[in-house]
Coordinates of C-alpha atoms and ligand atoms in Angstrom, one line a residue:
M18 CA -11.9 -10.9 24.1
S19 CA -8.7 -9.4 22.7
F20 CA -10.0 -7.6 19.7
R21 CA -12.8 -5.0 20.0
P22 CA -16.2 -6.4 18.9
D23 CA -16.3 -4.1 15.9
F24 CA -12.8 -5.1 14.8
L25 CA -12.4 -4.6 11.0
W26 CA -11.3 -7.9 9.5
G27 CA -10.7 -8.1 5.8
G28 CA -8.3 -7.9 2.9
A29 CA -6.6 -5.3 0.7
T30 CA -6.0 -4.9 -3.0
A31 CA -4.8 -2.1 -5.3
A32 CA -6.5 -1.1 -8.6
N33 CA -3.6 -1.6 -10.9
Q34 CA -2.8 -5.0 -9.5
C35 CA -6.2 -6.5 -10.0
E36 CA -8.6 -4.5 -12.2
G37 CA -7.1 -4.9 -15.7
A38 CA -9.4 -3.2 -18.3
Y39 CA -6.7 -0.6 -18.7
Q40 CA -8.3 1.2 -21.6
E41 CA -12.0 0.5 -20.8
D42 CA -14.7 3.1 -20.3
G43 CA -12.3 6.0 -20.8
R44 CA -9.6 5.1 -18.5
G45 CA -6.2 6.8 -19.2
I46 CA -2.7 5.3 -19.0
A47 CA -0.8 5.6 -15.7
N48 CA 2.8 4.9 -14.5
V49 CA 1.7 1.6 -13.0
D50 CA 0.7 0.3 -16.5
L51 CA 4.1 1.0 -17.8
M52 CA 6.0 -1.5 -15.6
P53 CA 6.9 -4.6 -17.6
V54 CA 7.7 -8.0 -16.2
G55 CA 11.3 -9.0 -16.5
E56 CA 14.7 -7.3 -16.3
D57 CA 13.4 -3.8 -17.2
R58 CA 11.0 -3.7 -14.3
L59 CA 13.5 -2.8 -11.6
H60 CA 15.1 0.2 -13.2
T61 CA 11.7 1.4 -14.3
L62 CA 10.3 1.3 -10.8
L63 CA 13.4 3.2 -9.6
G64 CA 12.7 5.9 -12.1
E65 CA 15.8 5.2 -14.2
H66 CA 15.6 5.1 -18.0
V67 CA 11.8 4.9 -17.9
S68 CA 10.0 4.3 -21.2
L69 CA 6.8 6.3 -21.2
E70 CA 5.5 4.3 -24.2
F71 CA 4.6 0.6 -24.2
Q72 CA 7.3 -1.4 -25.9
E73 CA 6.3 -4.2 -28.3
D74 CA 8.6 -6.9 -26.9
H75 CA 7.5 -6.4 -23.3
F76 CA 4.6 -7.9 -21.3
Y77 CA 2.7 -5.5 -19.1
P78 CA 0.7 -7.4 -16.5
A79 CA -1.4 -4.5 -15.2
M80 CA -3.1 -4.2 -18.5
N81 CA -5.4 -7.1 -17.8
A82 CA -4.3 -8.2 -14.3
I83 CA -6.9 -10.5 -12.9
D84 CA -9.8 -8.7 -14.7
M85 CA -11.5 -7.7 -11.5
Y86 CA -13.0 -4.8 -13.4
H87 CA -15.5 -7.3 -14.9
R88 CA -15.5 -9.9 -12.0
Y89 CA -15.8 -7.7 -8.9
Q90 CA -19.3 -9.1 -8.1
E91 CA -18.0 -12.7 -8.0
D92 CA -14.9 -11.6 -6.0
I93 CA -16.7 -9.5 -3.4
A94 CA -19.2 -12.4 -3.0
L95 CA -16.2 -14.6 -2.1
F96 CA -14.9 -11.9 0.4
A97 CA -18.4 -11.8 1.9
E98 CA -18.4 -15.6 2.2
M99 CA -15.3 -15.3 4.4
G100 CA -17.1 -12.8 6.5
F101 CA -15.1 -9.7 5.6
K102 CA -16.0 -6.6 7.6
V103 CA -13.9 -4.4 5.5
Y104 CA -12.4 -4.4 2.0
R105 CA -9.5 -2.1 1.3
L106 CA -9.3 -1.1 -2.4
S107 CA -7.8 1.7 -4.3
I108 CA -9.1 4.1 -7.0
A109 CA -7.4 4.1 -10.3
W110 CA -6.8 7.9 -10.7
S111 CA -6.9 7.7 -14.5
R112 CA -10.3 6.1 -14.5
I113 CA -11.7 9.3 -12.9
F114 CA -9.4 11.8 -14.5
P115 CA -7.9 10.0 -17.6
E116 CA -5.2 12.7 -18.1
G117 CA -5.1 13.9 -14.6
D118 CA -5.7 17.6 -15.2
E119 CA -9.2 17.7 -16.6
D120 CA -11.8 19.8 -14.8
Q121 CA -14.6 17.3 -15.1
P122 CA -14.4 13.7 -14.0
N123 CA -15.1 10.6 -16.2
E124 CA -18.6 9.5 -15.2
A125 CA -18.0 5.9 -16.3
G126 CA -15.1 5.6 -13.8
L127 CA -17.1 7.1 -11.0
Q128 CA -19.9 4.8 -11.7
F129 CA -17.7 1.7 -11.6
Y130 CA -16.5 2.5 -8.1
E131 CA -20.0 3.4 -7.0
N132 CA -21.1 -0.1 -8.1
V133 CA -18.2 -1.7 -6.2
F134 CA -19.0 0.2 -3.0
R135 CA -22.7 -0.7 -3.3
E136 CA -21.7 -4.3 -3.8
C137 CA -19.6 -4.2 -0.6
R138 CA -22.5 -2.5 1.3
K139 CA -24.9 -5.2 0.1
Y140 CA -22.9 -7.7 2.3
G141 CA -22.3 -5.2 5.1
I142 CA -18.6 -4.8 4.1
E143 CA -17.1 -1.4 4.9
P144 CA -15.0 -0.1 2.0
L145 CA -11.7 1.5 3.0
V146 CA -10.4 3.5 0.1
T147 CA -6.8 4.3 -0.8
I148 CA -7.0 7.4 -2.9
V149 CA -3.7 6.8 -4.5
H150 CA -2.1 3.4 -4.5
F151 CA 1.1 4.2 -6.4
D152 CA -0.7 5.4 -9.6
C153 CA -0.3 8.7 -11.4
P154 CA -1.9 9.4 -14.8
L155 CA 0.6 9.5 -17.6
G156 CA -0.7 13.0 -18.7
L157 CA 0.5 14.4 -15.4
I158 CA 3.9 12.7 -15.8
K159 CA 4.4 14.0 -19.3
K160 CA 3.1 17.6 -18.7
Y161 CA 4.3 18.3 -15.2
G162 CA 6.9 15.7 -14.3
S163 CA 4.5 14.3 -11.7
W164 CA 4.9 15.2 -8.0
R165 CA 8.0 17.4 -8.6
D166 CA 5.5 20.1 -9.7
R167 CA 3.4 21.9 -7.1
R168 CA 0.4 21.9 -9.4
M169 CA 0.0 18.2 -8.6
I170 CA -1.5 19.2 -5.3
S171 CA -4.5 20.8 -7.0
F172 CA -5.0 17.9 -9.4
Y173 CA -4.9 15.5 -6.5
L174 CA -7.4 17.7 -4.6
N175 CA -9.7 17.7 -7.6
L176 CA -9.7 13.9 -7.4
C177 CA -10.3 14.0 -3.6
R178 CA -13.2 16.5 -3.9
T179 CA -14.8 14.4 -6.6
L180 CA -14.5 11.2 -4.5
F181 CA -15.5 12.7 -1.1
T182 CA -18.6 14.3 -2.7
R183 CA -19.7 11.4 -4.9
Y184 CA -19.2 8.7 -2.2
K185 CA -20.4 10.6 0.8
G186 CA -22.5 8.1 2.8
L187 CA -20.9 5.2 1.0
V188 CA -17.3 5.5 2.1
K189 CA -16.0 6.7 5.5
Y190 CA -12.5 5.4 5.7
W191 CA -9.8 6.9 3.4
L192 CA -6.0 6.6 3.1
T193 CA -4.4 9.5 1.3
F194 CA -1.4 7.7 -0.2
N195 CA -0.4 4.1 -0.1
E196 CA 3.1 3.5 1.5
I197 CA 4.0 7.1 1.2
N198 CA 7.6 6.5 2.2
M199 CA 8.0 4.2 -0.9
L200 CA 8.4 7.4 -2.9
M201 CA 12.0 7.6 -1.5
H202 CA 12.7 4.0 -2.6
A203 CA 10.9 3.4 -5.8
P204 CA 10.0 6.9 -7.2
F205 CA 8.5 5.9 -10.5
M206 CA 6.4 3.1 -9.2
A207 CA 5.2 5.0 -6.1
A208 CA 4.9 8.5 -7.5
G209 CA 5.5 8.6 -11.3
I210 CA 8.9 10.2 -11.0
A211 CA 11.0 9.4 -14.0
F212 CA 14.5 11.0 -13.5
E213 CA 16.0 13.2 -16.1
E214 CA 19.7 13.1 -17.0
G215 CA 21.9 15.0 -14.5
E216 CA 19.2 16.0 -12.1
N217 CA 19.7 16.1 -8.3
R218 CA 17.6 13.0 -7.5
E219 CA 17.6 13.6 -3.7
Q220 CA 16.3 17.1 -4.2
V221 CA 13.6 15.8 -6.6
K222 CA 12.5 13.1 -4.1
Y223 CA 12.3 15.5 -1.2
T224 CA 10.4 18.1 -3.2
A225 CA 8.0 15.5 -4.5
S226 CA 7.4 14.1 -1.0
Y227 CA 6.9 17.7 0.3
H228 CA 4.1 18.1 -2.3
E229 CA 2.5 14.8 -1.4
L230 CA 2.6 15.8 2.3
L231 CA 0.9 19.1 1.5
A232 CA -1.7 17.3 -0.7
S233 CA -2.3 14.8 2.1
A234 CA -2.9 17.5 4.7
A235 CA -5.2 19.4 2.3
A236 CA -7.1 16.2 1.6
V237 CA -7.7 15.6 5.3
K238 CA -9.1 19.1 5.7
L239 CA -11.3 18.7 2.7
A240 CA -12.6 15.3 3.7
K241 CA -13.7 16.8 7.1
E242 CA -15.4 19.8 5.4
I243 CA -17.4 17.6 3.1
N244 CA -18.3 15.1 5.8
P245 CA -17.2 15.4 9.4
E246 CA -17.7 11.6 9.7
N247 CA -14.8 10.9 7.4
Q248 CA -11.8 9.2 9.0
I249 CA -8.5 9.7 7.2
G250 CA -5.3 7.7 7.7
C251 CA -1.8 7.8 6.6
M252 CA -0.1 4.6 5.3
M253 CA 3.5 3.6 5.7
A254 CA 5.6 0.7 4.5
G255 CA 6.4 -0.4 8.0
G256 CA 8.6 -2.8 9.9
D257 CA 11.0 -2.0 12.7
Y258 CA 14.8 -1.9 12.1
Y259 CA 16.9 -4.1 14.4
P260 CA 20.6 -3.4 15.2
Y261 CA 22.6 -6.2 13.9
T262 CA 24.4 -6.4 17.3
C263 CA 24.2 -4.6 20.6
N264 CA 27.2 -2.5 19.6
P265 CA 25.9 1.1 20.1
N266 CA 27.0 2.0 16.6
D267 CA 24.6 -0.6 15.2
V268 CA 21.9 0.7 17.4
L269 CA 22.4 4.2 16.0
K270 CA 22.6 2.9 12.5
A271 CA 19.2 1.1 12.9
K272 CA 17.7 4.4 14.2
L273 CA 19.1 6.4 11.3
E274 CA 17.8 3.9 8.8
E275 CA 14.4 3.9 10.4
R276 CA 14.1 7.6 10.2
K277 CA 14.2 7.6 6.4
N278 CA 10.9 5.7 6.6
Y279 CA 9.3 7.6 9.4
F280 CA 9.8 11.2 8.4
M281 CA 6.9 11.4 6.0
I282 CA 4.3 9.9 8.4
D283 CA 5.8 11.9 11.2
V284 CA 4.7 15.0 9.2
Q285 CA 1.2 13.4 8.6
C286 CA 0.8 12.6 12.3
L287 CA 2.5 15.4 14.0
G288 CA 1.9 18.2 11.6
Y289 CA 5.5 19.3 11.1
Y290 CA 8.9 18.1 9.8
P291 CA 10.7 16.5 12.7
S292 CA 14.0 18.2 13.7
Y293 CA 16.1 15.2 12.6
A294 CA 14.6 15.5 9.1
L295 CA 15.3 19.2 8.9
K296 CA 18.9 18.6 9.9
E297 CA 19.2 15.9 7.3
L298 CA 18.0 18.3 4.6
E299 CA 20.4 21.0 5.8
R300 CA 23.3 18.6 5.6
K301 CA 22.4 17.5 2.1
G302 CA 21.9 21.0 0.9
I303 CA 18.3 20.3 0.0
T304 CA 15.7 23.1 0.2
L305 CA 11.9 22.6 0.5
P306 CA 9.9 24.9 -1.8
V307 CA 7.9 26.3 1.2
Q308 CA 5.3 28.9 0.4
E309 CA 3.2 31.0 2.7
G310 CA 0.6 29.1 4.6
D311 CA 2.2 25.7 3.9
L312 CA 3.4 25.1 7.5
D313 CA -0.1 25.9 8.8
L314 CA -1.6 23.5 6.4
L315 CA 0.6 20.7 7.5
K316 CA -0.5 21.4 11.1
E317 CA -4.2 21.6 10.3
G318 CA -4.2 18.4 8.2
T319 CA -3.0 15.7 10.5
V320 CA -4.5 12.3 10.1
D321 CA -7.0 10.5 12.4
F322 CA -5.3 7.1 12.3
V323 CA -2.1 5.4 11.3
S324 CA -2.1 2.5 8.9
F325 CA 0.9 0.5 7.7
S326 CA 2.0 -2.5 5.8
Y327 CA 4.0 -5.1 7.5
Y328 CA 5.8 -7.9 5.8
L329 CA 9.2 -8.0 7.5
S330 CA 11.5 -6.4 9.9
R331 CA 14.9 -5.1 8.8
T332 CA 18.4 -5.3 10.2
A333 CA 21.1 -2.6 10.1
S334 CA 24.8 -2.7 10.9
A335 CA 27.4 0.1 11.1
D336 CA 30.2 -2.4 10.2
P337 CA 30.9 -2.5 6.5
A338 CA 32.3 -6.0 6.9
V339 CA 28.8 -7.3 7.8
T340 CA 27.3 -8.2 4.4
G341 CA 24.7 -10.6 3.2
T342 CA 21.5 -9.0 2.2
T343 CA 18.2 -10.5 1.5
G344 CA 15.1 -9.4 -0.4
G345 CA 12.6 -7.1 1.2
N346 CA 9.6 -5.1 0.1
V347 CA 11.2 -3.3 -2.9
Y348 CA 14.6 -2.7 -1.2
D349 CA 16.9 -5.2 0.4
T350 CA 18.0 -5.5 4.0
L351 CA 20.8 -7.3 5.8
A352 CA 19.8 -10.8 6.6
N353 CA 18.9 -11.5 10.2
P354 CA 20.4 -14.9 11.2
Y355 CA 17.5 -15.6 13.6
L356 CA 14.8 -15.5 10.9
K357 CA 13.7 -17.7 8.0
A358 CA 12.6 -16.1 4.8
S359 CA 9.9 -16.6 2.1
E360 CA 10.7 -17.9 -1.3
W361 CA 11.3 -14.3 -2.4
G362 CA 13.7 -13.7 0.5
W363 CA 11.4 -11.6 2.7
Q364 CA 12.2 -12.6 6.2
I365 CA 9.3 -13.9 8.3
D366 CA 9.1 -12.2 11.7
P367 CA 5.7 -12.2 13.5
L368 CA 7.2 -10.8 16.7
G369 CA 8.4 -7.9 14.6
L370 CA 4.8 -7.0 14.0
R371 CA 4.1 -6.7 17.7
L372 CA 7.2 -4.5 18.0
T373 CA 6.2 -2.3 15.1
L374 CA 2.7 -1.9 16.5
N375 CA 4.3 -0.8 19.8
T376 CA 6.7 1.6 18.1
L377 CA 3.9 3.3 16.1
Y378 CA 1.6 3.5 19.0
E379 CA 4.2 5.0 21.3
R380 CA 5.3 7.4 18.6
Y381 CA 1.9 8.8 17.7
H382 CA -0.8 7.6 20.2
K383 CA -3.3 7.3 17.4
P384 CA -5.5 4.3 16.5
L385 CA -3.6 1.8 14.3
F386 CA -4.8 -0.2 11.3
I387 CA -2.8 -2.9 9.7
A388 CA -3.4 -2.3 6.0
E389 CA -1.3 -5.0 4.6
N390 CA 0.4 -8.2 5.8
G391 CA 0.7 -11.6 4.0
L392 CA 2.9 -14.2 2.4
G393 CA 3.8 -14.3 -1.2
A394 CA 4.2 -18.0 -2.2
N395 CA 4.3 -20.0 -5.4
D396 CA 1.1 -22.1 -4.7
I397 CA 1.0 -25.4 -6.7
P398 CA -2.3 -27.2 -7.0
D399 CA -2.1 -30.8 -6.0
E400 CA -3.4 -33.8 -8.0
N401 CA -7.0 -32.9 -7.1
G402 CA -6.4 -29.3 -8.2
E403 CA -6.5 -28.1 -4.6
I404 CA -4.1 -25.7 -2.8
N405 CA -3.2 -26.8 0.7
D406 CA -1.4 -23.6 1.7
D407 CA -0.6 -24.5 5.3
Y408 CA 2.5 -22.3 5.1
R409 CA 0.2 -19.3 4.5
I410 CA -2.1 -20.3 7.4
D411 CA 1.0 -20.6 9.6
Y412 CA 2.3 -17.2 8.5
L413 CA -1.0 -15.5 9.1
R414 CA -1.7 -17.3 12.4
D415 CA 1.6 -16.2 13.9
H416 CA 1.1 -12.6 12.8
I417 CA -2.4 -12.4 14.1
Q418 CA -1.2 -13.9 17.4
A419 CA 1.4 -11.2 17.5
M420 CA -1.1 -8.5 17.0
K421 CA -3.3 -10.0 19.6
D422 CA -0.4 -9.9 22.0
A423 CA 0.1 -6.2 21.1
V424 CA -3.5 -5.5 21.9
E425 CA -3.9 -7.8 25.0
L426 CA -0.5 -7.5 26.6
D427 CA 0.7 -4.1 25.4
G428 CA -2.6 -2.2 25.2
V429 CA -2.1 -1.0 21.6
N430 CA -5.2 0.5 20.1
L431 CA -5.7 -1.5 16.9
F432 CA -9.0 -1.4 15.0
G433 CA -8.5 -3.4 11.9
Y434 CA -6.5 -5.8 9.8
T435 CA -6.6 -6.2 6.0
M436 CA -4.3 -8.9 4.9
W437 CA -2.6 -8.3 1.5
G438 CA -4.1 -9.9 -1.5
P439 CA -7.1 -11.9 -0.4
I440 CA -7.3 -12.9 -4.0
D441 CA -4.1 -13.7 -6.1
L442 CA -3.0 -10.6 -8.0
V443 CA -0.1 -9.1 -9.8
S444 CA 3.0 -8.5 -7.6
A445 CA 4.0 -4.9 -7.3
S446 CA 7.7 -5.5 -7.1
T447 CA 8.2 -8.2 -9.7
G448 CA 5.0 -8.1 -11.8
E449 CA 4.7 -11.9 -11.4
M450 CA 1.4 -13.7 -10.9
K451 CA 3.1 -16.7 -9.3
K452 CA 3.9 -14.7 -6.2
R453 CA 0.5 -15.4 -4.7
Y454 CA -0.9 -14.0 -1.5
G455 CA -4.6 -15.0 -1.8
F456 CA -7.1 -17.1 -0.1
I457 CA -8.6 -17.3 -3.5
Y458 CA -6.5 -18.8 -6.4
V459 CA -6.7 -17.2 -9.8
D460 CA -5.8 -19.3 -12.8
R461 CA -3.3 -17.0 -14.6
D462 CA 0.4 -17.3 -15.0
N463 CA 3.3 -14.8 -15.3
A464 CA 2.9 -14.5 -19.1
G465 CA -0.8 -13.8 -18.8
N466 CA -2.1 -17.3 -19.8
G467 CA -5.0 -18.9 -17.9
T468 CA -8.7 -19.0 -17.6
L469 CA -8.9 -16.4 -14.8
K470 CA -11.1 -18.8 -12.9
R471 CA -11.2 -18.4 -9.2
F472 CA -11.2 -21.1 -6.6
R473 CA -10.8 -21.4 -2.8
K474 CA -7.5 -22.4 -1.2
K475 CA -7.4 -24.2 2.2
S476 CA -6.6 -20.9 3.9
F477 CA -10.0 -19.6 2.7
G478 CA -11.9 -21.6 5.3
W479 CA -9.3 -20.9 7.9
Y480 CA -9.6 -17.1 7.6
K481 CA -13.4 -17.5 7.7
K482 CA -13.2 -19.1 11.1
V483 CA -10.8 -16.5 12.3
I484 CA -13.2 -13.7 11.4
E485 CA -16.2 -15.7 12.8
T486 CA -14.5 -16.0 16.2
N487 CA -13.1 -12.4 16.1
G488 CA -9.6 -13.8 16.2
E489 CA -10.2 -16.2 19.1
D490 CA -9.8 -19.4 17.1
L491 CA -6.6 -19.4 15.1
A492 CA -6.1 -23.1 15.0
Ligands
LIG30 C1 3.3 -3.3 -0.9 C2 2.3 -2.7 -1.8 C3 1.4 -3.6 -2.5 C4 1.8 -5.0 -2.6 C5 2.7 -5.6 -1.5 C6 3.3 -6.9 -1.7 O1 4.5 -2.6 -1.0 O2 1.6 -1.7 -1.2 O3 0.9 -3.0 -3.6 O4 2.0 -5.5 -3.8 O5 3.7 -4.6 -1.1 O6 4.5 -6.7 -2.5 P1 4.7 -7.6 -3.8 O7 3.5 -7.5 -4.6 O8 5.9 -7.0 -4.4 O9 5.0 -9.0 -3.3

């Protein structure tokens, strides 16, 4: 057998992309609610000219999403039917602390997640909880400017303390921040940073990321204090960088690009800022607001395991004459002529997953978990209303084979896989519904029309068999 017998197979979602019910049971507004579909989405997620109020002529898909808030029982039953061992989901921070800085949590929000976890447990599904999957309560953005302000650490820790205490015995696996490096690429979407006129954006991003790293380290310590059984991971938007050619300049360029993504999880895994990052800060004239005790905290709060999302590899060239970019998870990359791409331009590279697993394992020697991987496609029901998504099966089969190779041939320690979006949900980058990832189809379109009815795609039965055979039968 390639995969360990207790390998955690499952799927991953994020609160704002599936729950909806954005104002129900005391939930507050968050950055993720304020990202409209259409041409204003991109600058908003980048933190430029962000409107902190809803605008009448815009459609905000997170408001209702796929209404999982009311349908979680039906959805978890479908996950259980596929044999899920794990379900990765996130907490909407503003359900628990509607403004973000209250002393006391909102009981209705806590009860909702307790119900969800109990529902998972009913089927023997292990919940894996992302504490923050991009969201930040609007109150914290307006009052403190979000993660630029050090006080965010204590608000975040309030949330963590509440969750670790309330769900002790129900939840054991936690991720402190989803795709933590995304803060550097999409600061408003990933961390609620709306830039002000004339401010030094690089400084803001590095300060905010410093605060998140301190918060993450403190959360790891707290989780262990509350329950030594807790296992805490970091989470990175992953994918190796390839040099465009074997010209050493391209090789160097690829390494430099890669570091921009690694420096944050380097801190979470190693417990200190790597020397290349310190040099980079020095060159840029950026200072970190270090206070007494911070560096010890980073050392004491390293993670137990490393999780990451993998959709694509990236390519870098030192030669400005090499142009031709293609879409990628939020930010573009040079197109790799050896690879095909999805309808959204994300290049499909299963071998890149094996390479990335190896890179991460060699870098940190910690257990690995693939927290996201999948294919966004515009599924069209056939004349019988069925979705024959063989393209999705092919994509997932090739990626699972690659991770099998990483385990079997390279000896990588991998303990779980949650594909992204087991049920169709709102796309983070575009806000579309038609960019579908699921095994389960949801009847809803980009404008929010549809019955919200769920039905199984062809890939549903395929994944069920993969789980049943612990990844042995991928046919
Ligand atoms: C990751 C996010 C997810 C998810 C996924 C797919 O960056 O963690 O929230 O959405 O990408 O991206 P998209 O929805 O843009 O297709």
